[in-house]
Coordinates of C-alpha atoms and ligand atoms in Angstrom, one line a residue:
Chain A
M1 CA 14.3 15.8 19.6
P2 CA 15.3 16.7 16.0
H3 CA 15.1 14.0 13.5
R4 CA 18.7 12.8 13.5
K5 CA 20.0 11.1 10.4
S6 CA 22.0 8.0 10.7
L7 CA 25.0 7.4 8.3
G8 CA 23.0 4.7 6.5
L9 CA 20.2 7.2 5.8
V10 CA 22.8 9.8 4.4
W11 CA 25.0 7.3 2.4
R12 CA 22.3 5.5 0.4
R13 CA 21.2 8.9 -1.4
I14 CA 24.7 9.9 -2.3
P15 CA 24.4 9.1 -6.1
Q16 CA 21.3 11.2 -6.4
R17 CA 22.2 14.0 -4.1
Y18 CA 25.9 14.4 -5.2
R19 CA 25.5 13.6 -9.0
L20 CA 21.7 13.9 -9.8
M21 CA 21.7 10.3 -10.8
G22 CA 18.2 9.3 -11.9
T23 CA 16.7 6.9 -14.3
K24 CA 15.3 6.8 -17.9
C25 CA 12.8 4.6 -19.6
F26 CA 14.1 3.8 -23.0
T27 CA 10.7 2.7 -24.2
C28 CA 8.9 5.9 -23.8
G29 CA 11.8 8.4 -23.1
S30 CA 10.7 9.6 -19.8
H31 CA 13.2 10.7 -17.2
F32 CA 12.9 10.1 -13.5
F33 CA 14.5 12.1 -10.6
P34 CA 14.5 10.9 -8.0
P35 CA 15.0 7.6 -9.7
R36 CA 12.1 5.3 -10.1
P37 CA 12.9 1.6 -10.5
W38 CA 10.1 1.2 -13.0
C39 CA 8.2 3.4 -15.5
P40 CA 4.6 4.2 -14.3
K41 CA 3.5 4.7 -18.0
C42 CA 4.9 1.6 -19.5
R43 CA 4.9 -0.6 -16.5
R44 CA 6.0 -4.2 -17.7
K45 CA 7.0 -2.9 -21.2
G46 CA 9.4 -0.2 -19.7
K47 CA 13.1 -0.5 -20.1
I48 CA 14.6 1.5 -17.2
E49 CA 18.3 2.4 -16.9
K50 CA 20.4 4.7 -14.8
H51 CA 20.6 8.2 -16.2
K52 CA 22.7 11.1 -14.9
M53 CA 20.8 14.5 -15.3
K54 CA 22.7 17.3 -16.9
G55 CA 22.0 19.6 -14.0
R56 CA 20.5 22.4 -16.0
G57 CA 17.0 23.8 -15.8
K58 CA 14.8 26.7 -15.0
I59 CA 12.9 28.1 -11.9
H60 CA 9.3 26.9 -11.8
S61 CA 8.5 28.7 -8.6
Y62 CA 10.4 30.1 -5.6
T63 CA 10.1 31.6 -2.2
I64 CA 12.3 33.5 0.4
V65 CA 12.4 31.6 3.6
N66 CA 12.6 33.8 6.6
V67 CA 11.7 31.1 9.3
P68 CA 14.1 28.2 8.7
Q69 CA 14.0 24.7 9.8
Q70 CA 16.6 23.3 12.2
G71 CA 20.1 23.0 10.8
F72 CA 19.5 25.8 8.4
D73 CA 19.7 28.5 10.9
L74 CA 22.9 30.2 9.7
E75 CA 21.6 30.9 6.2
V76 CA 18.4 33.0 6.8
P77 CA 16.9 34.2 4.6
Y78 CA 17.5 31.6 1.9
I79 CA 16.0 31.2 -1.5
L80 CA 14.1 27.8 -2.0
A81 CA 12.9 26.9 -5.4
I82 CA 11.3 24.2 -7.5
I83 CA 13.5 23.7 -10.5
E84 CA 12.3 22.0 -13.7
L85 CA 15.3 20.1 -15.2
L86 CA 15.8 20.1 -18.9
E87 CA 15.0 16.4 -18.9
G88 CA 11.6 17.0 -17.4
P89 CA 11.6 16.2 -13.8
K90 CA 11.3 18.8 -11.2
L91 CA 13.0 19.0 -7.8
T92 CA 13.2 21.3 -4.7
A93 CA 16.5 23.0 -4.0
E94 CA 18.1 26.1 -2.6
I95 CA 19.2 28.8 -4.9
T96 CA 22.7 30.1 -4.3
N97 CA 25.1 32.7 -5.5
T98 CA 22.6 35.5 -6.1
E99 CA 20.1 37.8 -4.1
P100 CA 16.4 37.4 -3.9
E101 CA 15.7 40.5 -6.1
H102 CA 17.6 38.9 -9.0
V103 CA 15.5 35.6 -8.9
S104 CA 12.5 35.1 -11.2
I105 CA 10.3 32.4 -12.4
G106 CA 11.6 30.9 -15.7
M107 CA 15.2 32.0 -14.9
P108 CA 17.8 29.4 -16.1
V109 CA 19.8 27.8 -13.5
K110 CA 22.6 25.1 -13.1
M111 CA 23.5 22.6 -10.3
V112 CA 26.3 23.2 -8.0
F113 CA 27.6 20.8 -5.2
R114 CA 27.3 22.3 -1.7
K115 CA 26.9 21.8 2.0
I116 CA 23.2 21.6 2.8
S117 CA 22.8 21.4 6.5
E118 CA 24.3 20.3 9.8
D119 CA 23.0 17.9 12.5
G120 CA 23.8 19.8 15.6
D121 CA 23.9 16.9 17.9
S122 CA 25.7 14.2 15.7
G123 CA 28.0 16.8 13.9
I124 CA 27.2 15.1 10.6
I125 CA 27.4 17.6 7.7
H126 CA 25.0 16.9 4.8
Y127 CA 26.0 17.6 1.3
G128 CA 23.9 17.8 -1.9
Y129 CA 22.7 20.0 -4.8
K130 CA 21.9 23.6 -4.9
F131 CA 21.4 25.7 -8.0
E132 CA 22.9 29.0 -9.2
P133 CA 22.0 31.3 -12.0
E134 CA 23.1 30.0 -15.4
L135 CA 24.2 33.6 -16.4
K136 CA 25.9 35.6 -13.7
E137 CA 25.0 39.2 -13.8
Chain B
M1 CA -25.0 0.3 1.6
E2 CA -26.5 1.7 4.9
K3 CA -27.3 5.4 5.0
V4 CA -25.2 7.0 7.7
A5 CA -26.0 10.0 9.9
I6 CA -24.2 12.1 12.4
I7 CA -26.2 11.9 15.6
G8 CA -23.8 13.4 18.2
I9 CA -21.2 16.0 18.1
G10 CA -18.6 17.4 20.6
Q11 CA -15.6 19.8 20.4
T12 CA -13.2 21.4 22.9
K13 CA -12.3 24.9 22.8
F14 CA -9.3 25.3 20.5
G15 CA -6.3 27.1 21.7
E16 CA -3.3 26.6 24.1
H17 CA -4.5 24.3 26.8
W18 CA -1.7 24.2 29.2
K19 CA -3.9 22.7 31.9
Y20 CA -5.1 19.8 29.8
S21 CA -3.4 16.7 28.3
L22 CA -4.2 15.0 25.0
R23 CA -6.2 12.5 27.0
D24 CA -8.2 15.2 28.8
L25 CA -9.1 16.9 25.5
M26 CA -10.2 13.8 23.9
A27 CA -12.3 12.8 26.9
E28 CA -14.0 16.2 26.9
A29 CA -14.9 16.1 23.2
G30 CA -16.0 12.5 23.4
K31 CA -18.2 13.1 26.5
K32 CA -19.8 16.2 24.8
A33 CA -20.7 14.0 21.8
V34 CA -22.1 11.2 23.8
D35 CA -24.1 13.7 26.0
D36 CA -25.3 15.5 22.8
C37 CA -27.2 12.5 21.6
G38 CA -28.3 11.4 24.9
I39 CA -27.0 7.8 24.7
A40 CA -25.3 5.9 27.6
G41 CA -22.2 5.1 25.7
K42 CA -22.4 1.3 25.6
E43 CA -24.3 1.4 22.3
I44 CA -21.0 2.5 20.6
Q45 CA -19.3 -0.4 18.8
A46 CA -16.0 1.1 17.4
I47 CA -13.8 4.1 17.5
Y48 CA -11.7 5.7 14.8
G49 CA -9.3 8.3 16.1
G50 CA -7.4 10.8 13.9
T51 CA -4.0 12.2 15.2
M52 CA -1.0 13.1 13.1
S53 CA 2.0 13.4 15.4
A54 CA 1.3 12.4 19.0
G55 CA 4.6 10.5 19.1
R56 CA 6.6 13.5 18.1
M57 CA 4.6 16.0 20.2
I58 CA 4.1 14.1 23.4
G59 CA 5.9 10.9 23.0
Q60 CA 2.7 9.0 23.1
E61 CA 1.7 6.4 20.3
H62 CA -1.1 3.9 20.6
I63 CA -3.7 6.7 20.5
G64 CA -6.4 4.2 19.5
A65 CA -6.4 2.5 22.9
L66 CA -5.9 5.8 24.7
I67 CA -9.1 7.2 23.2
A68 CA -11.1 4.2 24.2
D69 CA -9.6 4.5 27.7
A70 CA -10.2 8.1 28.0
M71 CA -13.8 7.9 26.8
G72 CA -14.4 4.8 29.1
L73 CA -15.4 2.7 26.1
T74 CA -13.1 -0.3 26.5
P75 CA -13.1 -3.1 25.2
I76 CA -14.6 -1.9 21.9
P77 CA -12.1 -1.9 18.9
S78 CA -10.3 1.4 18.6
T79 CA -8.0 2.4 15.8
R80 CA -5.7 5.3 15.2
V81 CA -5.9 6.8 11.7
E82 CA -3.0 8.9 10.4
N83 CA -3.0 10.9 7.1
A84 CA -1.0 13.9 8.3
C85 CA -3.3 16.9 8.4
A86 CA -6.1 14.9 6.9
S87 CA -6.0 12.5 9.8
G88 CA -9.4 13.6 11.3
G89 CA -11.1 13.7 7.9
T90 CA -9.7 10.2 7.2
A91 CA -10.9 8.9 10.6
L92 CA -14.4 10.2 9.8
R93 CA -14.4 8.4 6.4
E94 CA -13.1 5.1 8.0
A95 CA -16.0 5.4 10.5
Y96 CA -18.4 6.2 7.7
L97 CA -17.2 3.3 5.6
A98 CA -17.6 0.8 8.6
V99 CA -21.3 1.9 9.3
S100 CA -22.3 2.2 5.6
G101 CA -20.8 -1.3 5.0
G102 CA -23.0 -2.7 7.7
H103 CA -20.2 -3.8 10.1
Y104 CA -21.6 -1.5 13.0
D105 CA -24.7 0.3 14.0
M106 CA -22.9 3.1 15.9
V107 CA -19.3 4.3 16.0
V108 CA -17.3 7.3 17.0
A109 CA -14.9 9.3 14.8
G110 CA -12.6 11.3 16.9
G111 CA -9.6 13.7 16.3
V112 CA -7.1 15.2 18.6
E113 CA -3.7 16.9 18.7
K114 CA -1.8 18.3 21.6
M115 CA 0.8 20.6 20.0
T116 CA 1.8 23.2 22.8
D117 CA 3.8 20.7 24.9
V118 CA 6.7 21.1 22.7
Y119 CA 8.4 24.4 21.6
T120 CA 7.2 25.9 18.3
D121 CA 10.4 24.7 16.3
Q122 CA 9.8 21.1 17.4
A123 CA 6.1 21.3 16.5
S124 CA 7.2 22.7 13.1
L125 CA 9.5 19.9 12.6
A126 CA 6.8 17.3 13.4
L127 CA 4.6 19.1 10.9
G128 CA 7.4 18.8 8.3
G129 CA 6.9 15.1 8.6
A130 CA 3.8 15.6 6.3
A131 CA 6.2 16.6 3.5
D132 CA 8.8 14.5 1.7
Q133 CA 11.7 14.1 4.1
E134 CA 14.3 12.9 1.6
W135 CA 13.5 15.2 -1.3
E136 CA 11.9 18.4 0.2
V137 CA 12.7 18.7 3.9
F138 CA 16.4 17.6 3.4
F139 CA 16.9 20.4 1.0
G140 CA 15.5 23.1 3.2
A141 CA 11.7 23.0 2.7
T142 CA 9.6 24.0 5.6
F143 CA 5.8 23.5 5.6
P144 CA 4.9 27.1 5.0
S145 CA 7.6 27.3 2.2
L146 CA 5.8 24.6 0.1
Y147 CA 2.6 26.5 0.2
A148 CA 4.6 29.7 -0.6
L149 CA 5.9 27.9 -3.7
I150 CA 2.3 27.2 -4.7
A151 CA 1.3 30.9 -3.9
K152 CA 4.2 32.3 -5.9
R153 CA 3.3 30.2 -9.0
H154 CA -0.5 31.0 -8.6
M155 CA 0.4 34.7 -8.6
Y156 CA 2.6 34.2 -11.7
E157 CA 0.0 32.2 -13.7
Y158 CA -3.2 33.9 -12.7
G159 CA -2.3 37.3 -11.4
T160 CA -3.4 36.4 -7.8
T161 CA -2.2 39.2 -5.4
E162 CA -0.9 39.2 -1.8
E163 CA -4.0 41.4 -0.9
Q164 CA -6.3 38.8 -2.3
L165 CA -4.6 36.1 -0.1
A166 CA -4.9 38.4 2.9
R167 CA -8.6 38.6 2.2
V168 CA -8.9 34.9 3.1
A169 CA -7.5 35.7 6.6
V170 CA -9.7 38.7 7.0
K171 CA -12.9 36.7 6.2
N172 CA -11.9 33.7 8.4
H173 CA -11.1 35.9 11.3
H174 CA -14.4 37.7 10.9
N175 CA -16.2 34.4 11.2
G176 CA -14.0 33.2 13.9
A177 CA -14.8 36.2 16.0
L178 CA -18.4 34.8 16.1
N179 CA -17.3 31.3 17.2
P180 CA -16.9 30.7 20.9
L181 CA -14.6 27.7 20.5
A182 CA -12.2 29.5 18.2
Q183 CA -8.6 30.0 19.2
F184 CA -8.4 33.5 17.7
P185 CA -12.0 35.1 18.0
F186 CA -10.9 38.5 16.7
E187 CA -11.0 40.5 13.5
V188 CA -7.9 41.4 11.5
S189 CA -7.5 43.9 8.7
I190 CA -5.9 43.5 5.3
E191 CA -3.2 45.9 6.6
Q192 CA -2.4 43.9 9.6
V193 CA -2.0 40.7 7.5
M194 CA 0.1 42.5 5.0
E195 CA 2.4 44.0 7.8
S196 CA 2.8 40.8 9.7
P197 CA 6.3 39.2 9.7
K198 CA 7.4 37.4 6.7
V199 CA 7.6 33.6 7.1
A200 CA 8.2 32.4 3.5
E201 CA 7.5 35.1 0.9
P202 CA 4.8 35.8 -0.2
L203 CA 3.3 34.2 3.0
K204 CA 3.3 36.1 6.1
L205 CA 2.5 35.2 9.6
L206 CA -1.2 36.1 9.4
D207 CA -1.4 33.9 6.1
C208 CA -0.6 30.9 8.4
S209 CA -2.8 28.7 10.6
P210 CA -1.6 28.6 14.2
I211 CA -0.2 25.8 16.5
T212 CA -3.3 24.6 18.5
D213 CA -4.5 22.0 21.1
G214 CA -7.9 20.6 20.7
A215 CA -10.2 17.7 20.0
A216 CA -13.5 16.9 18.3
A217 CA -15.7 13.9 18.0
V218 CA -18.7 12.9 16.1
I219 CA -21.1 9.8 16.6
L220 CA -22.3 8.1 13.4
A221 CA -25.1 5.7 13.2
N222 CA -27.0 3.9 10.5
E223 CA -30.6 5.0 9.5
E224 CA -32.5 2.7 11.7
T225 CA -30.5 3.7 14.8
A226 CA -30.2 7.4 13.9
K227 CA -34.0 7.7 13.6
K228 CA -34.6 6.2 16.9
I229 CA -32.1 8.5 18.7
A230 CA -31.7 11.8 16.8
D231 CA -34.2 14.5 16.4
T232 CA -32.2 16.1 13.5
P233 CA -29.9 13.5 12.0
V234 CA -27.3 15.1 9.7
W235 CA -26.9 12.7 6.9
I236 CA -23.6 11.9 5.2
N237 CA -24.4 11.7 1.4
G238 CA -21.0 11.4 -0.1
S239 CA -17.4 10.5 0.9
G240 CA -14.4 10.9 -1.3
Q241 CA -10.7 10.4 -0.7
A242 CA -7.7 10.6 -3.0
S243 CA -3.9 10.8 -2.9
D244 CA -1.1 12.5 -4.9
T245 CA 2.6 12.5 -5.0
L246 CA 4.2 13.2 -1.6
A247 CA 6.5 15.9 -2.9
L248 CA 4.9 19.0 -4.3
H249 CA 7.6 19.2 -7.1
D250 CA 6.5 15.9 -8.6
R251 CA 3.1 17.2 -9.7
T252 CA 2.5 18.5 -13.2
N253 CA 0.7 21.6 -12.0
I254 CA 1.6 22.8 -8.5
C255 CA -1.4 25.1 -8.4
T256 CA -3.9 22.3 -8.5
L257 CA -4.3 19.8 -5.7
N258 CA -5.4 16.9 -7.8
A259 CA -6.3 15.0 -4.7
S260 CA -8.9 17.7 -3.9
V261 CA -10.2 17.7 -7.4
V262 CA -10.6 13.8 -7.4
A263 CA -11.9 13.5 -3.8
G264 CA -14.4 16.3 -4.4
K265 CA -15.8 14.9 -7.5
K266 CA -16.3 11.5 -6.0
A267 CA -18.0 12.9 -2.9
M268 CA -20.3 15.1 -4.9
K269 CA -21.1 12.5 -7.4
Q270 CA -22.1 10.1 -4.7
A271 CA -24.3 12.7 -3.1
G272 CA -25.7 13.6 -6.4
V273 CA -24.9 17.3 -6.2
T274 CA -22.9 19.9 -8.2
P275 CA -20.6 22.5 -6.6
K276 CA -23.3 25.1 -7.3
Q277 CA -25.7 23.4 -5.0
I278 CA -23.3 23.6 -1.9
D279 CA -24.5 26.2 0.6
L280 CA -21.6 26.0 3.1
A281 CA -18.2 24.4 3.0
E282 CA -15.5 24.0 5.7
V283 CA -12.2 23.9 3.6
H284 CA -8.7 23.3 4.5
D285 CA -7.1 26.8 4.9
C286 CA -3.8 25.8 6.6
F287 CA -2.5 28.7 4.6
T288 CA -4.5 31.4 2.8
I289 CA -3.3 30.2 -0.6
A290 CA -4.7 26.8 0.4
E291 CA -8.2 28.2 0.6
I292 CA -7.9 29.9 -2.7
C293 CA -6.8 26.5 -4.3
A294 CA -9.5 24.6 -2.5
I295 CA -12.4 26.7 -3.8
E296 CA -11.0 26.3 -7.3
D297 CA -10.2 22.6 -7.1
L298 CA -13.7 21.9 -5.7
G299 CA -15.3 23.6 -8.6
F300 CA -16.8 26.7 -6.9
V301 CA -15.0 28.8 -9.2
K302 CA -12.6 28.3 -12.4
K303 CA -8.9 27.7 -11.7
G304 CA -7.2 31.1 -11.5
E305 CA -10.4 33.0 -10.4
G306 CA -10.1 32.2 -6.6
G307 CA -8.3 35.4 -5.6
K308 CA -10.6 37.7 -7.6
S309 CA -13.8 36.0 -6.3
M310 CA -12.5 36.1 -2.7
E311 CA -11.9 39.9 -3.0
D312 CA -15.4 40.3 -4.3
G313 CA -16.8 38.7 -1.2
M314 CA -18.3 35.6 -2.9
F315 CA -17.4 33.4 0.1
D316 CA -18.3 35.6 2.9
L317 CA -20.8 34.5 5.6
N318 CA -24.3 34.2 4.0
S319 CA -23.0 35.1 0.4
S320 CA -23.3 32.6 -2.4
I321 CA -21.3 30.0 -0.7
S322 CA -20.4 30.6 3.0
I323 CA -16.7 29.2 3.3
N324 CA -15.3 28.4 6.7
P325 CA -17.9 29.8 9.1
S326 CA -16.1 28.3 11.9
G327 CA -13.1 30.7 11.2
G328 CA -11.3 27.8 9.4
L329 CA -7.9 26.6 10.5
K330 CA -6.7 30.1 10.4
A331 CA -8.9 31.6 13.1
C332 CA -10.6 28.6 14.8
G333 CA -7.2 27.0 15.1
H334 CA -5.6 23.8 13.6
P335 CA -5.0 21.0 16.1
V336 CA -3.9 18.8 13.2
G337 CA -5.7 15.5 13.9
A338 CA -8.7 17.2 15.2
T339 CA -9.4 19.5 12.2
G340 CA -11.1 17.1 9.9
V341 CA -13.6 16.0 12.6
K342 CA -14.2 19.7 13.8
Q343 CA -15.2 20.5 10.2
A344 CA -18.0 17.9 10.6
V345 CA -19.0 19.2 13.9
E346 CA -19.4 22.8 12.5
I347 CA -21.4 21.5 9.5
A348 CA -23.7 19.7 11.8
E349 CA -24.3 22.7 14.0
H350 CA -25.3 24.7 10.8
L351 CA -27.5 22.0 9.5
R352 CA -29.3 21.7 12.8
G353 CA -29.5 25.5 13.1
E354 CA -27.6 25.6 16.3
A355 CA -24.6 27.7 15.1
G356 CA -25.5 30.8 17.1
K357 CA -24.2 34.2 15.7
R358 CA -22.4 32.7 12.8
Q359 CA -25.4 30.6 11.6
V360 CA -25.7 30.3 7.9
E361 CA -29.2 30.8 6.5
N362 CA -31.1 28.2 4.6
V363 CA -28.4 25.6 4.6
E364 CA -29.5 22.4 2.8
I365 CA -26.2 20.9 1.5
A366 CA -22.8 21.3 3.1
L367 CA -19.3 20.0 2.4
T368 CA -16.1 19.5 4.2
H369 CA -12.5 19.3 2.7
N370 CA -9.5 18.1 4.7
V371 CA -6.0 18.1 3.2
G372 CA -2.9 16.3 4.3
G373 CA 0.6 17.8 3.7
S374 CA 0.9 20.0 0.6
G375 CA -2.0 18.0 -1.1
A376 CA -0.8 14.4 -1.0
S377 CA -4.0 13.3 0.8
C378 CA -7.5 14.7 0.6
V379 CA -10.9 13.8 2.0
V380 CA -14.2 15.4 1.1
H381 CA -17.6 14.8 2.7
V382 CA -21.0 16.1 1.6
F383 CA -23.8 16.4 4.2
S384 CA -27.4 17.3 4.2
R385 CA -30.4 17.7 6.5
G386 CA -33.3 15.4 5.8
G387 CA -31.5 12.8 3.7
N388 CA -31.6 11.9 0.1
Ligands
LIG1 ZN1 8.2 4.3 -20.1

């Protein structure tokens, strides 16, 4: 059986997956995405507040996925990358609106809101962030 | 702290065992280990069993009790240990800690995985459970793709090549061809690796370890007990374990598995050895890039020099350090929960001089390195013959 995702599991991550809502520690200036409820550097002295990431960054590493996981079958091959956001945190996301041969490490990218996958059994469609090249060729 | 030795070892053939269940495999490895040290079995006081995903693979949880039952060792305490692909190594460490802490005289560390009862996509999905479900897998990450991200960055930062990665597979298949218990006991060429189907670029099918059924078991005892029973006890001189962020992207440097660095340093410090003194190591080559990272993170070569030194043959059988004489996860196979225990079985065979055609000559000090996920868990052990 695939790992089916209940509505609760999907709903609780909407602010992060739709809007890149993270946190910032106003004591040391560190940004956290996914959000951390406390700052590992400052601990008790940390002052954590919600902070929306700008959605801009650059590619730290990438791969072309030829053997996908379930729910992603229609999109093979797809480009998966680790993106370093301007604010510092890194995340994993698909690169869209380009071809593998145009992707490189260090390339500037920006967030777009997209359909991510489908649960075949439940029919739930999952949405979230992907990234596309900042400068279209 | 009590000194701890391996006094009995057992391993099944690794491969697709359509005829045998998880219970059958564990029973076989356990019986071999008990027979190997010539005990009756009732001397054993506790069991630590590593398995990653029996629930997803065969619908069976409660593997601790199942192992005690399969080995005919009830009513002794039996506990399942889970740390993804490092489950076996962690079970070994828990068993080691229990004996070295003086709680037991003799225990079993076992590891088992039955992966071919489900189709490959289901097995892959279960293995994906070692990654971060919310922040990696949700966005399309597969297990090979995470190691591909490491490989791509390693190539970018250090000039590592796809041919150098392929060289890991070539070496491990060469060793595996000498191992009667290996899943793929045959040689492959650089060209075969390079031309195999792409999985997650730059990784190809022959850069990846397979889906495997298998089990392994070792019997550990304190010094007093070991000296009574074993002719050649294999001493565990150091044990280290460390953790890291679950998601690969949360690490400062994705080419360094910090858990490997920390666990390796702890184990080698306890054993009082340096990386240069290691004669043989079984490292976690779930993908070819993982072996390159392992030899760097354990300090055998500097960061970034792994690919070049692999190409130069530095880690071939009976070279400066023999790495993965068993064939590694790549050629011997990777029944996830069994792997960390199998590594100890392999080391013991070499230290006893019983490794047959693949015997590494003049082995004094050996090391095992077992990784969970993309590096969020790591367990390292250092072994010797003859003791401290
Ligand atoms: Zn702070």
